[in-house]
């Protein structure tokens, strides 16, 4: 499965903790991320991650492009709800596309726990059956 990992600055430590805790699951999948989030996961958790641009420079939109081609299976996006982001329209566009294409999206750690365990237990296998998916 292709998984995108994104975290706003105040949530990056949470993302490092989360990817460390579920490293055994993440290492079985193809990981993508916005620039700073991805390079931190790569360096601090030693997971291979394909890094796009940093979020404010278009990284959310690059991930959105994969969603629009149905080439992304899950997004874990630890948003900071208490800080305004200069690229809020990009963030909203990405979330909207997840809804358009029925892509599982966790925007906080509570939901992320559920979908990562669901991934492990096969609850996302329907993604593999989706024939509209580009491979
Ligand atoms: O701003 C972001 C997502 O909207 C995250 O981008 P970075 O991972 O480059 O910090």
mmCIF file of C-alpha atoms and ligand atoms in Angstrom:
data_model
loop_
_atom_site.group_PDB
_atom_site.id
_atom_site.type_symbol
_atom_site.label_atom_id
_atom_site.label_comp_id
_atom_site.label_asym_id
_atom_site.label_seq_id
_atom_site.Cartn_x
_atom_site.Cartn_y
_atom_site.Cartn_z
ATOM 1 C CA UNK A 1 0.000 0.000 0.000
ATOM 2 C CA UNK A 2 1.056 3.559 -0.588
ATOM 3 C CA UNK A 3 0.890 5.636 2.565
ATOM 4 C CA UNK A 4 1.402 9.401 2.847
ATOM 5 C CA UNK A 5 2.690 10.849 6.113
ATOM 6 C CA UNK A 6 2.320 14.551 6.850
ATOM 7 C CA UNK A 7 2.712 16.525 10.075
ATOM 8 C CA UNK A 8 2.536 20.205 10.831
ATOM 9 C CA UNK A 9 5.479 21.545 12.829
ATOM 10 C CA UNK A 10 3.921 21.201 16.284
ATOM 11 C CA UNK A 11 2.938 17.620 15.462
ATOM 12 C CA UNK A 12 6.232 16.377 14.053
ATOM 13 C CA UNK A 13 7.360 14.841 17.344
ATOM 14 C CA UNK A 14 4.057 12.944 17.465
ATOM 15 C CA UNK A 15 4.695 11.673 13.939
ATOM 16 C CA UNK A 16 8.173 10.480 14.888
ATOM 17 C CA UNK A 17 6.765 8.671 17.928
ATOM 18 C CA UNK A 18 3.929 7.182 15.878
ATOM 19 C CA UNK A 19 6.114 5.913 13.039
ATOM 20 C CA UNK A 20 8.597 4.534 15.579
ATOM 21 C CA UNK A 21 5.826 2.688 17.427
ATOM 22 C CA UNK A 22 4.450 1.137 14.216
ATOM 23 C CA UNK A 23 7.735 0.804 12.376
ATOM 24 C CA UNK A 24 7.158 -2.928 11.787
ATOM 25 C CA UNK A 25 3.975 -2.127 9.869
ATOM 26 C CA UNK A 26 5.256 0.921 8.000
ATOM 27 C CA UNK A 27 8.337 -0.877 6.733
ATOM 28 C CA UNK A 28 6.107 -3.233 4.744
ATOM 29 C CA UNK A 29 4.621 -0.383 2.721
ATOM 30 C CA UNK A 30 5.620 2.389 0.315
ATOM 31 C CA UNK A 31 5.930 5.623 2.218
ATOM 32 C CA UNK A 32 5.509 9.150 0.874
ATOM 33 C CA UNK A 33 5.647 12.433 2.776
ATOM 34 C CA UNK A 34 5.876 16.176 2.599
ATOM 35 C CA UNK A 35 9.502 17.331 2.672
ATOM 36 C CA UNK A 36 10.363 18.071 6.277
ATOM 37 C CA UNK A 37 8.165 15.357 7.734
ATOM 38 C CA UNK A 38 9.655 12.778 5.373
ATOM 39 C CA UNK A 39 13.280 13.670 5.943
ATOM 40 C CA UNK A 40 12.802 13.527 9.711
ATOM 41 C CA UNK A 41 11.152 10.089 9.506
ATOM 42 C CA UNK A 42 13.941 8.955 7.239
ATOM 43 C CA UNK A 43 16.688 10.158 9.554
ATOM 44 C CA UNK A 44 15.146 9.500 12.951
ATOM 45 C CA UNK A 45 13.147 6.323 12.319
ATOM 46 C CA UNK A 46 15.278 4.920 9.476
ATOM 47 C CA UNK A 47 12.312 4.238 7.242
ATOM 48 C CA UNK A 48 12.668 4.857 3.494
ATOM 49 C CA UNK A 49 10.344 7.693 2.498
ATOM 50 C CA UNK A 50 9.782 9.352 -0.855
ATOM 51 C CA UNK A 51 9.838 13.053 0.001
ATOM 52 C CA UNK A 52 7.843 15.643 -1.918
ATOM 53 C CA UNK A 53 8.205 19.395 -1.485
ATOM 54 C CA UNK A 54 7.646 20.881 1.925
ATOM 55 C CA UNK A 55 3.950 21.509 2.628
ATOM 56 C CA UNK A 56 4.007 25.312 2.251
ATOM 57 C CA UNK A 57 5.877 24.881 -1.051
ATOM 58 C CA UNK A 58 3.342 22.529 -2.622
ATOM 59 C CA UNK A 59 3.942 19.139 -0.976
ATOM 60 C CA UNK A 60 0.292 18.678 0.002
ATOM 61 C CA UNK A 61 -0.686 19.342 -3.593
ATOM 62 C CA UNK A 62 1.800 16.794 -4.893
ATOM 63 C CA UNK A 63 0.258 14.174 -2.618
ATOM 64 C CA UNK A 64 -3.181 15.396 -3.757
ATOM 65 C CA UNK A 65 -2.158 14.698 -7.346
ATOM 66 C CA UNK A 66 -1.521 11.042 -6.423
ATOM 67 C CA UNK A 67 -4.888 10.895 -4.661
ATOM 68 C CA UNK A 68 -6.580 12.278 -7.782
ATOM 69 C CA UNK A 69 -5.041 9.440 -9.813
ATOM 70 C CA UNK A 70 -6.121 6.989 -7.113
ATOM 71 C CA UNK A 71 -2.483 6.134 -6.477
ATOM 72 C CA UNK A 72 -2.480 6.771 -2.734
ATOM 73 C CA UNK A 73 -4.091 4.278 -0.355
ATOM 74 C CA UNK A 74 -3.978 6.012 3.005
ATOM 75 C CA UNK A 75 -3.003 9.365 4.472
ATOM 76 C CA UNK A 76 -1.923 10.077 8.017
ATOM 77 C CA UNK A 77 -1.897 13.827 8.438
ATOM 78 C CA UNK A 78 -1.233 15.153 11.938
ATOM 79 C CA UNK A 79 -2.674 18.629 11.593
ATOM 80 C CA UNK A 80 -2.086 21.427 14.052
ATOM 81 C CA UNK A 81 -5.567 22.787 14.776
ATOM 82 C CA UNK A 82 -4.221 25.652 16.887
ATOM 83 C CA UNK A 83 -1.890 27.336 14.390
ATOM 84 C CA UNK A 84 -2.942 28.979 11.146
ATOM 85 C CA UNK A 85 -1.054 27.748 8.097
ATOM 86 C CA UNK A 86 -0.172 29.952 5.111
ATOM 87 C CA UNK A 87 -1.064 27.058 2.808
ATOM 88 C CA UNK A 88 -4.432 26.217 4.417
ATOM 89 C CA UNK A 89 -6.136 26.104 0.980
ATOM 90 C CA UNK A 90 -3.723 23.338 -0.078
ATOM 91 C CA UNK A 91 -4.471 21.405 3.122
ATOM 92 C CA UNK A 92 -8.216 21.711 2.548
ATOM 93 C CA UNK A 93 -7.825 20.661 -1.089
ATOM 94 C CA UNK A 94 -5.996 17.501 -0.061
ATOM 95 C CA UNK A 95 -8.646 16.606 2.487
ATOM 96 C CA UNK A 96 -11.368 17.237 -0.083
ATOM 97 C CA UNK A 97 -9.699 14.924 -2.601
ATOM 98 C CA UNK A 98 -9.522 12.156 0.022
ATOM 99 C CA UNK A 99 -13.293 12.472 0.315
ATOM 100 C CA UNK A 100 -13.735 12.500 -3.460
ATOM 101 C CA UNK A 101 -11.730 9.269 -3.868
ATOM 102 C CA UNK A 102 -12.671 7.520 -0.587
ATOM 103 C CA UNK A 103 -9.061 7.467 0.565
ATOM 104 C CA UNK A 104 -8.726 6.702 4.296
ATOM 105 C CA UNK A 105 -7.435 9.819 6.050
ATOM 106 C CA UNK A 106 -6.462 10.234 9.705
ATOM 107 C CA UNK A 107 -6.008 13.793 10.884
ATOM 108 C CA UNK A 108 -5.107 12.936 14.470
ATOM 109 C CA UNK A 109 -3.302 10.207 16.346
ATOM 110 C CA UNK A 110 -6.472 8.621 17.713
ATOM 111 C CA UNK A 111 -7.785 7.880 14.233
ATOM 112 C CA UNK A 112 -4.322 6.999 12.978
ATOM 113 C CA UNK A 113 -4.109 4.236 15.619
ATOM 114 C CA UNK A 114 -7.325 2.754 14.308
ATOM 115 C CA UNK A 115 -6.423 2.806 10.622
ATOM 116 C CA UNK A 116 -2.873 1.543 11.074
ATOM 117 C CA UNK A 117 -4.152 -1.422 13.091
ATOM 118 C CA UNK A 118 -6.880 -1.843 10.485
ATOM 119 C CA UNK A 119 -4.221 -1.910 7.792
ATOM 120 C CA UNK A 120 -2.346 -4.631 9.651
ATOM 121 C CA UNK A 121 -5.489 -6.720 10.086
ATOM 122 C CA UNK A 122 -6.511 -6.459 6.433
ATOM 123 C CA UNK A 123 -9.361 -3.986 6.716
ATOM 124 C CA UNK A 124 -7.886 -1.915 3.893
ATOM 125 C CA UNK A 125 -7.501 -4.799 1.486
ATOM 126 C CA UNK A 126 -10.454 -3.450 -0.497
ATOM 127 C CA UNK A 127 -8.006 -0.836 -1.803
ATOM 128 C CA UNK A 128 -6.196 -3.617 -3.664
ATOM 129 C CA UNK A 129 -9.430 -4.609 -5.404
ATOM 130 C CA UNK A 130 -10.216 -1.122 -6.690
ATOM 131 C CA UNK A 131 -9.844 -1.463 -10.419
ATOM 132 C CA UNK A 132 -9.868 2.317 -10.986
ATOM 133 C CA UNK A 133 -6.542 2.466 -9.152
ATOM 134 C CA UNK A 134 -3.486 3.355 -11.177
ATOM 135 C CA UNK A 135 -0.478 1.130 -10.477
HETATM 136 O O1 LIG B 1 2.946 21.830 6.064
HETATM 137 C C1 LIG B 1 2.824 20.633 5.973
HETATM 138 C C2 LIG B 1 1.571 20.016 5.572
HETATM 139 O O2 LIG B 1 0.556 20.929 5.267
HETATM 140 C C3 LIG B 1 3.955 19.739 6.289
HETATM 141 O O3 LIG B 1 5.064 20.051 5.487
HETATM 142 P P1 LIG B 1 6.517 19.614 5.948
HETATM 143 O O4 LIG B 1 6.480 18.154 6.192
HETATM 144 O O5 LIG B 1 7.428 19.962 4.795
HETATM 145 O O6 LIG B 1 6.827 20.407 7.176
#
